[in-house]
C-alpha cells in the first residue's frame, strides 16, 4: 500500500511539474518546444448529450500532454525507481 502511494505521488508530481514547466517555457523562444502539446479524446468540443427530459447528461473525454510533461513523468519514474525501498 505504501509503495502504491509513493508511486502515485511521484506520478502526480511529474504531471504537475511538467505542466508548470510547459506554461513557463511557452513564452521563451528557445524553450517553446517544451510547451508543444497534443490532445486526444472524443467529443471534446461538442460532447455527446443524453437528454432524458428531466435532466441532460453530457459525455466527453479529452486529455492533453505536453513534451515537458512527458519528460517530467519519465524523470519522476526514474527517481521513484532509485528511491523506493525494496
PDB file of N, CA, C and O in Angstrom:
ATOM      1  N   UNK A   1       0.822  -1.191   0.000  1.00  0.00           N
ATOM      2  CA  UNK A   1       0.000   0.000   0.000  1.00  0.00           C
ATOM      3  C   UNK A   1       0.867   1.255   0.000  1.00  0.00           C
ATOM      4  O   UNK A   1       0.582   2.203  -0.711  1.00  0.00           O
ATOM      5  N   UNK A   2       1.927   1.222   0.802  1.00  0.00           N
ATOM      6  CA  UNK A   2       2.810   2.373   0.902  1.00  0.00           C
ATOM      7  C   UNK A   2       3.535   2.617  -0.419  1.00  0.00           C
ATOM      8  O   UNK A   2       3.704   3.752  -0.841  1.00  0.00           O
ATOM      9  N   UNK A   3       3.938   1.531  -1.108  1.00  0.00           N
ATOM     10  CA  UNK A   3       4.616   1.671  -2.398  1.00  0.00           C
ATOM     11  C   UNK A   3       3.691   2.283  -3.435  1.00  0.00           C
ATOM     12  O   UNK A   3       4.114   3.112  -4.247  1.00  0.00           O
ATOM     13  N   UNK A   4       2.418   1.885  -3.422  1.00  0.00           N
ATOM     14  CA  UNK A   4       1.453   2.435  -4.369  1.00  0.00           C
ATOM     15  C   UNK A   4       1.241   3.923  -4.130  1.00  0.00           C
ATOM     16  O   UNK A   4       1.093   4.693  -5.080  1.00  0.00           O
ATOM     17  N   UNK A   5       1.215   4.324  -2.870  1.00  0.00           N
ATOM     18  CA  UNK A   5       1.055   5.736  -2.543  1.00  0.00           C
ATOM     19  C   UNK A   5       2.232   6.551  -3.067  1.00  0.00           C
ATOM     20  O   UNK A   5       2.038   7.609  -3.663  1.00  0.00           O
ATOM     21  N   UNK A   6       3.443   6.070  -2.852  1.00  0.00           N
ATOM     22  CA  UNK A   6       4.619   6.794  -3.318  1.00  0.00           C
ATOM     23  C   UNK A   6       4.679   6.831  -4.842  1.00  0.00           C
ATOM     24  O   UNK A   6       5.055   7.840  -5.435  1.00  0.00           O
ATOM     25  N   UNK A   7       4.297   5.740  -5.496  1.00  0.00           N
ATOM     26  CA  UNK A   7       4.261   5.719  -6.954  1.00  0.00           C
ATOM     27  C   UNK A   7       3.280   6.763  -7.472  1.00  0.00           C
ATOM     28  O   UNK A   7       3.596   7.524  -8.388  1.00  0.00           O
ATOM     29  N   UNK A   8       2.094   6.824  -6.897  1.00  0.00           N
ATOM     30  CA  UNK A   8       1.089   7.793  -7.300  1.00  0.00           C
ATOM     31  C   UNK A   8       1.561   9.222  -7.023  1.00  0.00           C
ATOM     32  O   UNK A   8       1.344  10.127  -7.835  1.00  0.00           O
ATOM     33  N   UNK A   9       2.230   9.415  -5.890  1.00  0.00           N
ATOM     34  CA  UNK A   9       2.765  10.733  -5.560  1.00  0.00           C
ATOM     35  C   UNK A   9       3.781  11.190  -6.598  1.00  0.00           C
ATOM     36  O   UNK A   9       3.714  12.321  -7.084  1.00  0.00           O
ATOM     37  N   UNK A  10       4.732  10.316  -6.952  1.00  0.00           N
ATOM     38  CA  UNK A  10       5.740  10.682  -7.943  1.00  0.00           C
ATOM     39  C   UNK A  10       5.106  10.925  -9.310  1.00  0.00           C
ATOM     40  O   UNK A  10       5.505  11.849 -10.022  1.00  0.00           O
ATOM     41  N   UNK A  11       4.121  10.131  -9.682  1.00  0.00           N
ATOM     42  CA  UNK A  11       3.445  10.298 -10.955  1.00  0.00           C
ATOM     43  C   UNK A  11       2.718  11.637 -11.021  1.00  0.00           C
ATOM     44  O   UNK A  11       2.857  12.392 -11.990  1.00  0.00           O
ATOM     45  N   UNK A  12       1.949  11.966  -9.993  1.00  0.00           N
ATOM     46  CA  UNK A  12       1.239  13.245  -9.963  1.00  0.00           C
ATOM     47  C   UNK A  12       2.195  14.426  -9.881  1.00  0.00           C
ATOM     48  O   UNK A  12       1.952  15.470 -10.496  1.00  0.00           O
ATOM     49  N   UNK A  13       3.280  14.266  -9.155  1.00  0.00           N
ATOM     50  CA  UNK A  13       4.270  15.339  -9.076  1.00  0.00           C
ATOM     51  C   UNK A  13       4.898  15.585 -10.447  1.00  0.00           C
ATOM     52  O   UNK A  13       5.103  16.739 -10.844  1.00  0.00           O
ATOM     53  N   UNK A  14       5.182  14.526 -11.188  1.00  0.00           N
ATOM     54  CA  UNK A  14       5.729  14.677 -12.540  1.00  0.00           C
ATOM     55  C   UNK A  14       4.757  15.373 -13.465  1.00  0.00           C
ATOM     56  O   UNK A  14       5.147  16.225 -14.273  1.00  0.00           O
ATOM     57  N   UNK A  15       3.478  15.037 -13.361  1.00  0.00           N
ATOM     58  CA  UNK A  15       2.465  15.676 -14.209  1.00  0.00           C
ATOM     59  C   UNK A  15       2.334  17.162 -13.881  1.00  0.00           C
ATOM     60  O   UNK A  15       2.303  18.011 -14.779  1.00  0.00           O
ATOM     61  N   UNK A  16       2.284  17.489 -12.604  1.00  0.00           N
ATOM     62  CA  UNK A  16       2.099  18.882 -12.191  1.00  0.00           C
ATOM     63  C   UNK A  16       3.324  19.720 -12.513  1.00  0.00           C
ATOM     64  O   UNK A  16       3.206  20.829 -13.056  1.00  0.00           O
ATOM     65  N   UNK A  17       4.507  19.220 -12.211  1.00  0.00           N
ATOM     66  CA  UNK A  17       5.733  19.969 -12.503  1.00  0.00           C
ATOM     67  C   UNK A  17       5.901  20.137 -14.015  1.00  0.00           C
ATOM     68  O   UNK A  17       6.304  21.202 -14.498  1.00  0.00           O
ATOM     69  N   UNK A  18       5.582  19.091 -14.782  1.00  0.00           N
ATOM     70  CA  UNK A  18       5.670  19.189 -16.238  1.00  0.00           C
ATOM     71  C   UNK A  18       4.712  20.209 -16.811  1.00  0.00           C
ATOM     72  O   UNK A  18       5.060  20.958 -17.728  1.00  0.00           O
ATOM     73  N   UNK A  19       3.516  20.268 -16.277  1.00  0.00           N
ATOM     74  CA  UNK A  19       2.543  21.261 -16.724  1.00  0.00           C
ATOM     75  C   UNK A  19       3.004  22.676 -16.396  1.00  0.00           C
ATOM     76  O   UNK A  19       2.893  23.588 -17.219  1.00  0.00           O
ATOM     77  N   UNK A  20       3.521  22.860 -15.201  1.00  0.00           N
ATOM     78  CA  UNK A  20       4.048  24.164 -14.798  1.00  0.00           C
ATOM     79  C   UNK A  20       5.226  24.565 -15.680  1.00  0.00           C
ATOM     80  O   UNK A  20       5.310  25.702 -16.146  1.00  0.00           O
ATOM     81  N   UNK A  21       6.126  23.632 -15.930  1.00  0.00           N
ATOM     82  CA  UNK A  21       7.286  23.899 -16.778  1.00  0.00           C
ATOM     83  C   UNK A  21       6.858  24.259 -18.200  1.00  0.00           C
ATOM     84  O   UNK A  21       7.415  25.174 -18.810  1.00  0.00           O
ATOM     85  N   UNK A  22       5.863  23.568 -18.730  1.00  0.00           N
ATOM     86  CA  UNK A  22       5.370  23.873 -20.078  1.00  0.00           C
ATOM     87  C   UNK A  22       4.773  25.270 -20.137  1.00  0.00           C
ATOM     88  O   UNK A  22       4.997  26.001 -21.108  1.00  0.00           O
ATOM     89  N   UNK A  23       4.028  25.656 -19.119  1.00  0.00           N
ATOM     90  CA  UNK A  23       3.445  27.006 -19.097  1.00  0.00           C
ATOM     91  C   UNK A  23       4.510  28.084 -18.973  1.00  0.00           C
ATOM     92  O   UNK A  23       4.389  29.150 -19.565  1.00  0.00           O
ATOM     93  N   UNK A  24       5.553  27.823 -18.192  1.00  0.00           N
ATOM     94  CA  UNK A  24       6.624  28.802 -18.029  1.00  0.00           C
ATOM     95  C   UNK A  24       7.468  28.943 -19.290  1.00  0.00           C
ATOM     96  O   UNK A  24       7.947  30.034 -19.599  1.00  0.00           O
ATOM     97  N   UNK A  25       7.665  27.855 -20.007  1.00  0.00           N
ATOM     98  CA  UNK A  25       8.525  27.869 -21.190  1.00  0.00           C
ATOM     99  C   UNK A  25       7.807  28.283 -22.467  1.00  0.00           C
ATOM    100  O   UNK A  25       8.447  28.439 -23.504  1.00  0.00           O
ATOM    101  N   UNK A  26       6.518  28.452 -22.417  1.00  0.00           N
ATOM    102  CA  UNK A  26       5.753  28.791 -23.622  1.00  0.00           C
ATOM    103  C   UNK A  26       6.163  30.141 -24.208  1.00  0.00           C
ATOM    104  O   UNK A  26       6.164  30.309 -25.422  1.00  0.00           O
ATOM    105  N   UNK A  27       6.556  31.083 -23.380  1.00  0.00           N
ATOM    106  CA  UNK A  27       6.926  32.409 -23.862  1.00  0.00           C
ATOM    107  C   UNK A  27       8.392  32.575 -24.201  1.00  0.00           C
ATOM    108  O   UNK A  27       8.787  33.590 -24.765  1.00  0.00           O
ATOM    109  N   UNK A  28       9.222  31.599 -23.866  1.00  0.00           N
ATOM    110  CA  UNK A  28      10.655  31.687 -24.125  1.00  0.00           C
ATOM    111  C   UNK A  28      10.931  31.080 -25.502  1.00  0.00           C
ATOM    112  O   UNK A  28      10.614  29.916 -25.735  1.00  0.00           O
ATOM    113  N   UNK A  29      11.517  31.864 -26.421  1.00  0.00           N
ATOM    114  CA  UNK A  29      11.656  31.386 -27.804  1.00  0.00           C
ATOM    115  C   UNK A  29      12.425  30.071 -27.959  1.00  0.00           C
ATOM    116  O   UNK A  29      12.009  29.200 -28.701  1.00  0.00           O
ATOM    117  N   UNK A  30      13.549  29.907 -27.271  1.00  0.00           N
ATOM    118  CA  UNK A  30      14.342  28.697 -27.479  1.00  0.00           C
ATOM    119  C   UNK A  30      13.871  27.515 -26.625  1.00  0.00           C
ATOM    120  O   UNK A  30      14.372  26.403 -26.783  1.00  0.00           O
ATOM    121  N   UNK A  31      12.905  27.727 -25.740  1.00  0.00           N
ATOM    122  CA  UNK A  31      12.336  26.641 -24.934  1.00  0.00           C
ATOM    123  C   UNK A  31      10.860  26.379 -25.258  1.00  0.00           C
ATOM    124  O   UNK A  31      10.224  25.583 -24.590  1.00  0.00           O
ATOM    125  N   UNK A  32      10.354  27.033 -26.271  1.00  0.00           N
ATOM    126  CA  UNK A  32       8.930  26.901 -26.572  1.00  0.00           C
ATOM    127  C   UNK A  32       8.561  25.490 -27.028  1.00  0.00           C
ATOM    128  O   UNK A  32       7.397  25.106 -26.958  1.00  0.00           O
ATOM    129  N   UNK A  33       9.529  24.698 -27.475  1.00  0.00           N
ATOM    130  CA  UNK A  33       9.246  23.325 -27.891  1.00  0.00           C
ATOM    131  C   UNK A  33       8.786  22.474 -26.710  1.00  0.00           C
ATOM    132  O   UNK A  33       8.103  21.468 -26.896  1.00  0.00           O
ATOM    133  N   UNK A  34       9.133  22.862 -25.479  1.00  0.00           N
ATOM    134  CA  UNK A  34       8.673  22.121 -24.306  1.00  0.00           C
ATOM    135  C   UNK A  34       7.173  22.291 -24.085  1.00  0.00           C
ATOM    136  O   UNK A  34       6.532  21.443 -23.464  1.00  0.00           O
ATOM    137  N   UNK A  35       6.617  23.361 -24.585  1.00  0.00           N
ATOM    138  CA  UNK A  35       5.190  23.624 -24.407  1.00  0.00           C
ATOM    139  C   UNK A  35       4.352  23.003 -25.518  1.00  0.00           C
ATOM    140  O   UNK A  35       3.124  23.080 -25.471  1.00  0.00           O
ATOM    141  N   UNK A  36       4.989  22.396 -26.517  1.00  0.00           N
ATOM    142  CA  UNK A  36       4.231  21.763 -27.599  1.00  0.00           C
ATOM    143  C   UNK A  36       3.384  20.641 -27.005  1.00  0.00           C
ATOM    144  O   UNK A  36       3.888  19.793 -26.277  1.00  0.00           O
ATOM    145  N   UNK A  37       2.102  20.663 -27.310  1.00  0.00           N
ATOM    146  CA  UNK A  37       1.220  19.658 -26.729  1.00  0.00           C
ATOM    147  C   UNK A  37       0.221  19.174 -27.762  1.00  0.00           C
ATOM    148  O   UNK A  37      -0.059  19.846 -28.756  1.00  0.00           O
ATOM    149  N   UNK A  38      -0.292  18.021 -27.495  1.00  0.00           N
ATOM    150  CA  UNK A  38      -1.340  17.442 -28.307  1.00  0.00           C
ATOM    151  C   UNK A  38      -2.428  16.912 -27.400  1.00  0.00           C
ATOM    152  O   UNK A  38      -2.200  16.663 -26.212  1.00  0.00           O
ATOM    153  N   UNK A  39      -3.602  16.765 -27.949  1.00  0.00           N
ATOM    154  CA  UNK A  39      -4.687  16.232 -27.144  1.00  0.00           C
ATOM    155  C   UNK A  39      -5.361  15.096 -27.895  1.00  0.00           C
ATOM    156  O   UNK A  39      -5.344  15.045 -29.123  1.00  0.00           O
ATOM    157  N   UNK A  40      -5.920  14.210 -27.131  1.00  0.00           N
ATOM    158  CA  UNK A  40      -6.618  13.067 -27.686  1.00  0.00           C
ATOM    159  C   UNK A  40      -7.896  12.884 -26.880  1.00  0.00           C
ATOM    160  O   UNK A  40      -7.934  13.180 -25.694  1.00  0.00           O
ATOM    161  N   UNK A  41      -8.915  12.429 -27.533  1.00  0.00           N
ATOM    162  CA  UNK A  41     -10.177  12.222 -26.847  1.00  0.00           C
ATOM    163  C   UNK A  41     -11.322  12.148 -27.826  1.00  0.00           C
ATOM    164  O   UNK A  41     -11.128  12.149 -29.045  1.00  0.00           O
ATOM    165  N   UNK A  42     -12.486  12.076 -27.315  1.00  0.00           N
ATOM    166  CA  UNK A  42     -13.669  12.063 -28.158  1.00  0.00           C
ATOM    167  C   UNK A  42     -14.657  13.109 -27.648  1.00  0.00           C
ATOM    168  O   UNK A  42     -14.808  13.320 -26.460  1.00  0.00           O
ATOM    169  N   UNK A  43     -15.276  13.772 -28.577  1.00  0.00           N
ATOM    170  CA  UNK A  43     -16.293  14.778 -28.299  1.00  0.00           C
ATOM    171  C   UNK A  43     -15.792  15.861 -27.348  1.00  0.00           C
ATOM    172  O   UNK A  43     -16.509  16.291 -26.455  1.00  0.00           O
ATOM    173  N   UNK A  44     -14.573  16.313 -27.557  1.00  0.00           N
ATOM    174  CA  UNK A  44     -14.011  17.321 -26.663  1.00  0.00           C
ATOM    175  C   UNK A  44     -14.686  18.675 -26.853  1.00  0.00           C
ATOM    176  O   UNK A  44     -15.028  19.351 -25.894  1.00  0.00           O
ATOM    177  N   UNK A  45     -14.900  19.077 -28.100  1.00  0.00           N
ATOM    178  CA  UNK A  45     -15.515  20.375 -28.347  1.00  0.00           C
ATOM    179  C   UNK A  45     -17.026  20.345 -28.260  1.00  0.00           C
ATOM    180  O   UNK A  45     -17.658  21.302 -27.834  1.00  0.00           O
ATOM    181  N   UNK A  46     -17.629  19.233 -28.655  1.00  0.00           N
ATOM    182  CA  UNK A  46     -19.077  19.092 -28.657  1.00  0.00           C
ATOM    183  C   UNK A  46     -19.431  17.733 -28.059  1.00  0.00           C
ATOM    184  O   UNK A  46     -19.563  16.749 -28.778  1.00  0.00           O
ATOM    185  N   UNK A  47     -19.555  17.653 -26.748  1.00  0.00           N
ATOM    186  CA  UNK A  47     -19.790  16.355 -26.118  1.00  0.00           C
ATOM    187  C   UNK A  47     -21.141  15.749 -26.486  1.00  0.00           C
ATOM    188  O   UNK A  47     -22.083  16.462 -26.824  1.00  0.00           O
ATOM    189  N   UNK A  48     -21.223  14.438 -26.424  1.00  0.00           N
ATOM    190  CA  UNK A  48     -22.474  13.733 -26.693  1.00  0.00           C
ATOM    191  C   UNK A  48     -23.458  14.018 -25.562  1.00  0.00           C
ATOM    192  O   UNK A  48     -23.081  14.091 -24.393  1.00  0.00           O
ATOM    193  N   UNK A  49     -24.702  14.173 -25.910  1.00  0.00           N
ATOM    194  CA  UNK A  49     -25.719  14.539 -24.931  1.00  0.00           C
ATOM    195  C   UNK A  49     -26.802  13.466 -24.870  1.00  0.00           C
ATOM    196  O   UNK A  49     -27.305  13.023 -25.894  1.00  0.00           O
ATOM    197  N   UNK A  50     -27.134  13.056 -23.667  1.00  0.00           N
ATOM    198  CA  UNK A  50     -28.250  12.152 -23.418  1.00  0.00           C
ATOM    199  C   UNK A  50     -29.331  12.980 -22.732  1.00  0.00           C
ATOM    200  O   UNK A  50     -29.195  13.352 -21.569  1.00  0.00           O
ATOM    201  N   UNK A  51     -30.384  13.292 -23.478  1.00  0.00           N
ATOM    202  CA  UNK A  51     -31.453  14.151 -22.973  1.00  0.00           C
ATOM    203  C   UNK A  51     -32.619  13.285 -22.511  1.00  0.00           C
ATOM    204  O   UNK A  51     -33.286  12.639 -23.309  1.00  0.00           O
ATOM    205  N   UNK A  52     -32.856  13.267 -21.209  1.00  0.00           N
ATOM    206  CA  UNK A  52     -33.930  12.470 -20.624  1.00  0.00           C
ATOM    207  C   UNK A  52     -35.058  13.354 -20.085  1.00  0.00           C
ATOM    208  O   UNK A  52     -35.726  13.003 -19.125  1.00  0.00           O
ATOM    209  N   UNK A  53     -35.250  14.493 -20.686  1.00  0.00           N
ATOM    210  CA  UNK A  53     -36.266  15.485 -20.349  1.00  0.00           C
ATOM    211  C   UNK A  53     -36.053  16.051 -18.936  1.00  0.00           C
ATOM    212  O   UNK A  53     -35.992  17.253 -18.754  1.00  0.00           O
ATOM    213  N   UNK A  54     -35.947  15.208 -17.945  1.00  0.00           N
ATOM    214  CA  UNK A  54     -35.764  15.661 -16.571  1.00  0.00           C
ATOM    215  C   UNK A  54     -34.357  16.221 -16.371  1.00  0.00           C
ATOM    216  O   UNK A  54     -34.161  17.229 -15.705  1.00  0.00           O
ATOM    217  N   UNK A  55     -33.382  15.575 -16.958  1.00  0.00           N
ATOM    218  CA  UNK A  55     -32.014  16.066 -16.881  1.00  0.00           C
ATOM    219  C   UNK A  55     -31.266  15.691 -18.151  1.00  0.00           C
ATOM    220  O   UNK A  55     -31.672  14.801 -18.893  1.00  0.00           O
ATOM    221  N   UNK A  56     -30.181  16.408 -18.378  1.00  0.00           N
ATOM    222  CA  UNK A  56     -29.314  16.154 -19.526  1.00  0.00           C
ATOM    223  C   UNK A  56     -27.976  15.669 -19.014  1.00  0.00           C
ATOM    224  O   UNK A  56     -27.444  16.199 -18.043  1.00  0.00           O
ATOM    225  N   UNK A  57     -27.456  14.648 -19.673  1.00  0.00           N
ATOM    226  CA  UNK A  57     -26.173  14.076 -19.300  1.00  0.00           C
ATOM    227  C   UNK A  57     -25.233  14.188 -20.493  1.00  0.00           C
ATOM    228  O   UNK A  57     -25.559  13.740 -21.589  1.00  0.00           O
ATOM    229  N   UNK A  58     -24.094  14.836 -20.283  1.00  0.00           N
ATOM    230  CA  UNK A  58     -23.124  15.047 -21.350  1.00  0.00           C
ATOM    231  C   UNK A  58     -21.930  14.125 -21.154  1.00  0.00           C
ATOM    232  O   UNK A  58     -21.426  13.970 -20.045  1.00  0.00           O
ATOM    233  N   UNK A  59     -21.477  13.528 -22.246  1.00  0.00           N
ATOM    234  CA  UNK A  59     -20.330  12.634 -22.227  1.00  0.00           C
ATOM    235  C   UNK A  59     -19.225  13.212 -23.101  1.00  0.00           C
ATOM    236  O   UNK A  59     -19.456  13.570 -24.249  1.00  0.00           O
ATOM    237  N   UNK A  60     -18.040  13.266 -22.574  1.00  0.00           N
ATOM    238  CA  UNK A  60     -16.884  13.731 -23.325  1.00  0.00           C
ATOM    239  C   UNK A  60     -15.618  13.441 -22.545  1.00  0.00           C
ATOM    240  O   UNK A  60     -15.635  13.353 -21.313  1.00  0.00           O
ATOM    241  N   UNK A  61     -14.538  13.262 -23.257  1.00  0.00           N
ATOM    242  CA  UNK A  61     -13.255  12.963 -22.621  1.00  0.00           C
ATOM    243  C   UNK A  61     -12.157  13.539 -23.485  1.00  0.00           C
ATOM    244  O   UNK A  61     -12.160  13.372 -24.705  1.00  0.00           O
ATOM    245  N   UNK A  62     -11.231  14.227 -22.865  1.00  0.00           N
ATOM    246  CA  UNK A  62     -10.091  14.772 -23.579  1.00  0.00           C
ATOM    247  C   UNK A  62      -8.906  14.818 -22.632  1.00  0.00           C
ATOM    248  O   UNK A  62      -9.056  15.134 -21.447  1.00  0.00           O
ATOM    249  N   UNK A  63      -7.735  14.502 -23.157  1.00  0.00           N
ATOM    250  CA  UNK A  63      -6.512  14.566 -22.362  1.00  0.00           C
ATOM    251  C   UNK A  63      -5.441  15.244 -23.209  1.00  0.00           C
ATOM    252  O   UNK A  63      -5.315  14.964 -24.399  1.00  0.00           O
ATOM    253  N   UNK A  64      -4.731  16.156 -22.607  1.00  0.00           N
ATOM    254  CA  UNK A  64      -3.659  16.870 -23.289  1.00  0.00           C
ATOM    255  C   UNK A  64      -2.332  16.591 -22.615  1.00  0.00           C
ATOM    256  O   UNK A  64      -2.244  16.587 -21.387  1.00  0.00           O
ATOM    257  N   UNK A  65      -1.313  16.364 -23.415  1.00  0.00           N
ATOM    258  CA  UNK A  65       0.012  16.041 -22.886  1.00  0.00           C
ATOM    259  C   UNK A  65       1.036  16.888 -23.628  1.00  0.00           C
ATOM    260  O   UNK A  65       1.005  16.975 -24.853  1.00  0.00           O
ATOM    261  N   UNK A  66       1.934  17.502 -22.881  1.00  0.00           N
ATOM    262  CA  UNK A  66       2.994  18.305 -23.489  1.00  0.00           C
ATOM    263  C   UNK A  66       4.325  17.565 -23.399  1.00  0.00           C
ATOM    264  O   UNK A  66       4.467  16.581 -22.664  1.00  0.00           O
ATOM    265  N   UNK A  67       5.290  18.058 -24.147  1.00  0.00           N
ATOM    266  CA  UNK A  67       6.627  17.465 -24.142  1.00  0.00           C
ATOM    267  C   UNK A  67       7.249  17.571 -22.751  1.00  0.00           C
ATOM    268  O   UNK A  67       7.867  16.615 -22.259  1.00  0.00           O
ATOM    269  N   UNK A  68       7.056  18.690 -22.089  1.00  0.00           N
ATOM    270  CA  UNK A  68       7.606  18.878 -20.743  1.00  0.00           C
ATOM    271  C   UNK A  68       6.997  17.880 -19.760  1.00  0.00           C
ATOM    272  O   UNK A  68       7.702  17.368 -18.881  1.00  0.00           O
ATOM    273  N   UNK A  69       5.717  17.581 -19.897  1.00  0.00           N
ATOM    274  CA  UNK A  69       5.080  16.607 -19.009  1.00  0.00           C
ATOM    275  C   UNK A  69       5.651  15.214 -19.238  1.00  0.00           C
ATOM    276  O   UNK A  69       5.890  14.483 -18.271  1.00  0.00           O
ATOM    277  N   UNK A  70       5.871  14.836 -20.466  1.00  0.00           N
ATOM    278  CA  UNK A  70       6.440  13.519 -20.762  1.00  0.00           C
ATOM    279  C   UNK A  70       7.826  13.395 -20.153  1.00  0.00           C
ATOM    280  O   UNK A  70       8.161  12.380 -19.530  1.00  0.00           O
ATOM    281  N   UNK A  71       8.641  14.435 -20.303  1.00  0.00           N
ATOM    282  CA  UNK A  71       9.995  14.414 -19.740  1.00  0.00           C
ATOM    283  C   UNK A  71       9.940  14.352 -18.214  1.00  0.00           C
ATOM    284  O   UNK A  71      10.673  13.565 -17.586  1.00  0.00           O
ATOM    285  N   UNK A  72       9.073  15.140 -17.594  1.00  0.00           N
ATOM    286  CA  UNK A  72       8.978  15.153 -16.132  1.00  0.00           C
ATOM    287  C   UNK A  72       8.412  13.850 -15.580  1.00  0.00           C
ATOM    288  O   UNK A  72       8.842  13.396 -14.518  1.00  0.00           O
ATOM    289  N   UNK A  73       7.471  13.225 -16.275  1.00  0.00           N
ATOM    290  CA  UNK A  73       6.938  11.936 -15.831  1.00  0.00           C
ATOM    291  C   UNK A  73       8.022  10.867 -15.910  1.00  0.00           C
ATOM    292  O   UNK A  73       8.188  10.063 -14.988  1.00  0.00           O
ATOM    293  N   UNK A  74       8.801  10.868 -16.994  1.00  0.00           N
ATOM    294  CA  UNK A  74       9.901   9.907 -17.125  1.00  0.00           C
ATOM    295  C   UNK A  74      10.941  10.130 -16.031  1.00  0.00           C
ATOM    296  O   UNK A  74      11.445   9.168 -15.434  1.00  0.00           O
ATOM    297  N   UNK A  75      11.258  11.383 -15.742  1.00  0.00           N
ATOM    298  CA  UNK A  75      12.206  11.707 -14.680  1.00  0.00           C
ATOM    299  C   UNK A  75      11.670  11.288 -13.314  1.00  0.00           C
ATOM    300  O   UNK A  75      12.403  10.748 -12.478  1.00  0.00           O
ATOM    301  N   UNK A  76      10.382  11.486 -13.079  1.00  0.00           N
ATOM    302  CA  UNK A  76       9.768  11.093 -11.806  1.00  0.00           C
ATOM    303  C   UNK A  76       9.799   9.573 -11.632  1.00  0.00           C
ATOM    304  O   UNK A  76      10.055   9.079 -10.534  1.00  0.00           O
ATOM    305  N   UNK A  77       9.555   8.827 -12.714  1.00  0.00           N
ATOM    306  CA  UNK A  77       9.605   7.361 -12.625  1.00  0.00           C
ATOM    307  C   UNK A  77      11.028   6.881 -12.374  1.00  0.00           C
ATOM    308  O   UNK A  77      11.252   5.927 -11.625  1.00  0.00           O
ATOM    309  N   UNK A  78      12.021   7.555 -12.968  1.00  0.00           N
ATOM    310  CA  UNK A  78      13.424   7.219 -12.716  1.00  0.00           C
ATOM    311  C   UNK A  78      13.776   7.475 -11.255  1.00  0.00           C
ATOM    312  O   UNK A  78      14.409   6.636 -10.599  1.00  0.00           O
ATOM    313  N   UNK A  79      13.359   8.623 -10.718  1.00  0.00           N
ATOM    314  CA  UNK A  79      13.632   8.950  -9.317  1.00  0.00           C
ATOM    315  C   UNK A  79      12.911   7.971  -8.395  1.00  0.00           C
ATOM    316  O   UNK A  79      13.465   7.539  -7.380  1.00  0.00           O
ATOM    317  N   UNK A  80      11.674   7.600  -8.747  1.00  0.00           N
ATOM    318  CA  UNK A  80      10.938   6.630  -7.929  1.00  0.00           C
ATOM    319  C   UNK A  80      11.679   5.295  -7.877  1.00  0.00           C
ATOM    320  O   UNK A  80      11.823   4.705  -6.802  1.00  0.00           O
ATOM    321  N   UNK A  81      12.171   4.830  -9.015  1.00  0.00           N
ATOM    322  CA  UNK A  81      12.904   3.561  -9.040  1.00  0.00           C
ATOM    323  C   UNK A  81      14.185   3.624  -8.230  1.00  0.00           C
ATOM    324  O   UNK A  81      14.622   2.628  -7.650  1.00  0.00           O
ATOM    325  N   UNK A  82      14.815   4.785  -8.197  1.00  0.00           N
ATOM    326  CA  UNK A  82      16.057   4.949  -7.421  1.00  0.00           C
ATOM    327  C   UNK A  82      15.812   5.057  -5.923  1.00  0.00           C
ATOM    328  O   UNK A  82      16.658   4.669  -5.123  1.00  0.00           O
ATOM    329  N   UNK A  83      14.662   5.614  -5.535  1.00  0.00           N
ATOM    330  CA  UNK A  83      14.430   5.884  -4.112  1.00  0.00           C
ATOM    331  C   UNK A  83      13.525   4.869  -3.417  1.00  0.00           C
ATOM    332  O   UNK A  83      13.421   4.919  -2.190  1.00  0.00           O
ATOM    333  N   UNK A  84      12.889   3.991  -4.141  1.00  0.00           N
ATOM    334  CA  UNK A  84      11.969   3.041  -3.492  1.00  0.00           C
ATOM    335  C   UNK A  84      12.733   2.037  -2.652  1.00  0.00           C
ATOM    336  O   UNK A  84      13.857   1.643  -2.964  1.00  0.00           O
ATOM    337  N   UNK A  85      12.090   1.603  -1.601  1.00  0.00           N
ATOM    338  CA  UNK A  85      12.659   0.597  -0.702  1.00  0.00           C
ATOM    339  C   UNK A  85      12.252  -0.773  -1.227  1.00  0.00           C
ATOM    340  O   UNK A  85      11.099  -1.046  -1.476  1.00  0.00           O
ATOM    341  N   UNK A  86      13.209  -1.630  -1.394  1.00  0.00           N
ATOM    342  CA  UNK A  86      12.931  -2.951  -1.969  1.00  0.00           C
ATOM    343  C   UNK A  86      12.515  -3.937  -0.928  1.00  0.00           C
ATOM    344  O   UNK A  86      12.704  -4.025   0.141  1.00  0.00           O
TER     345      UNK A  86
END
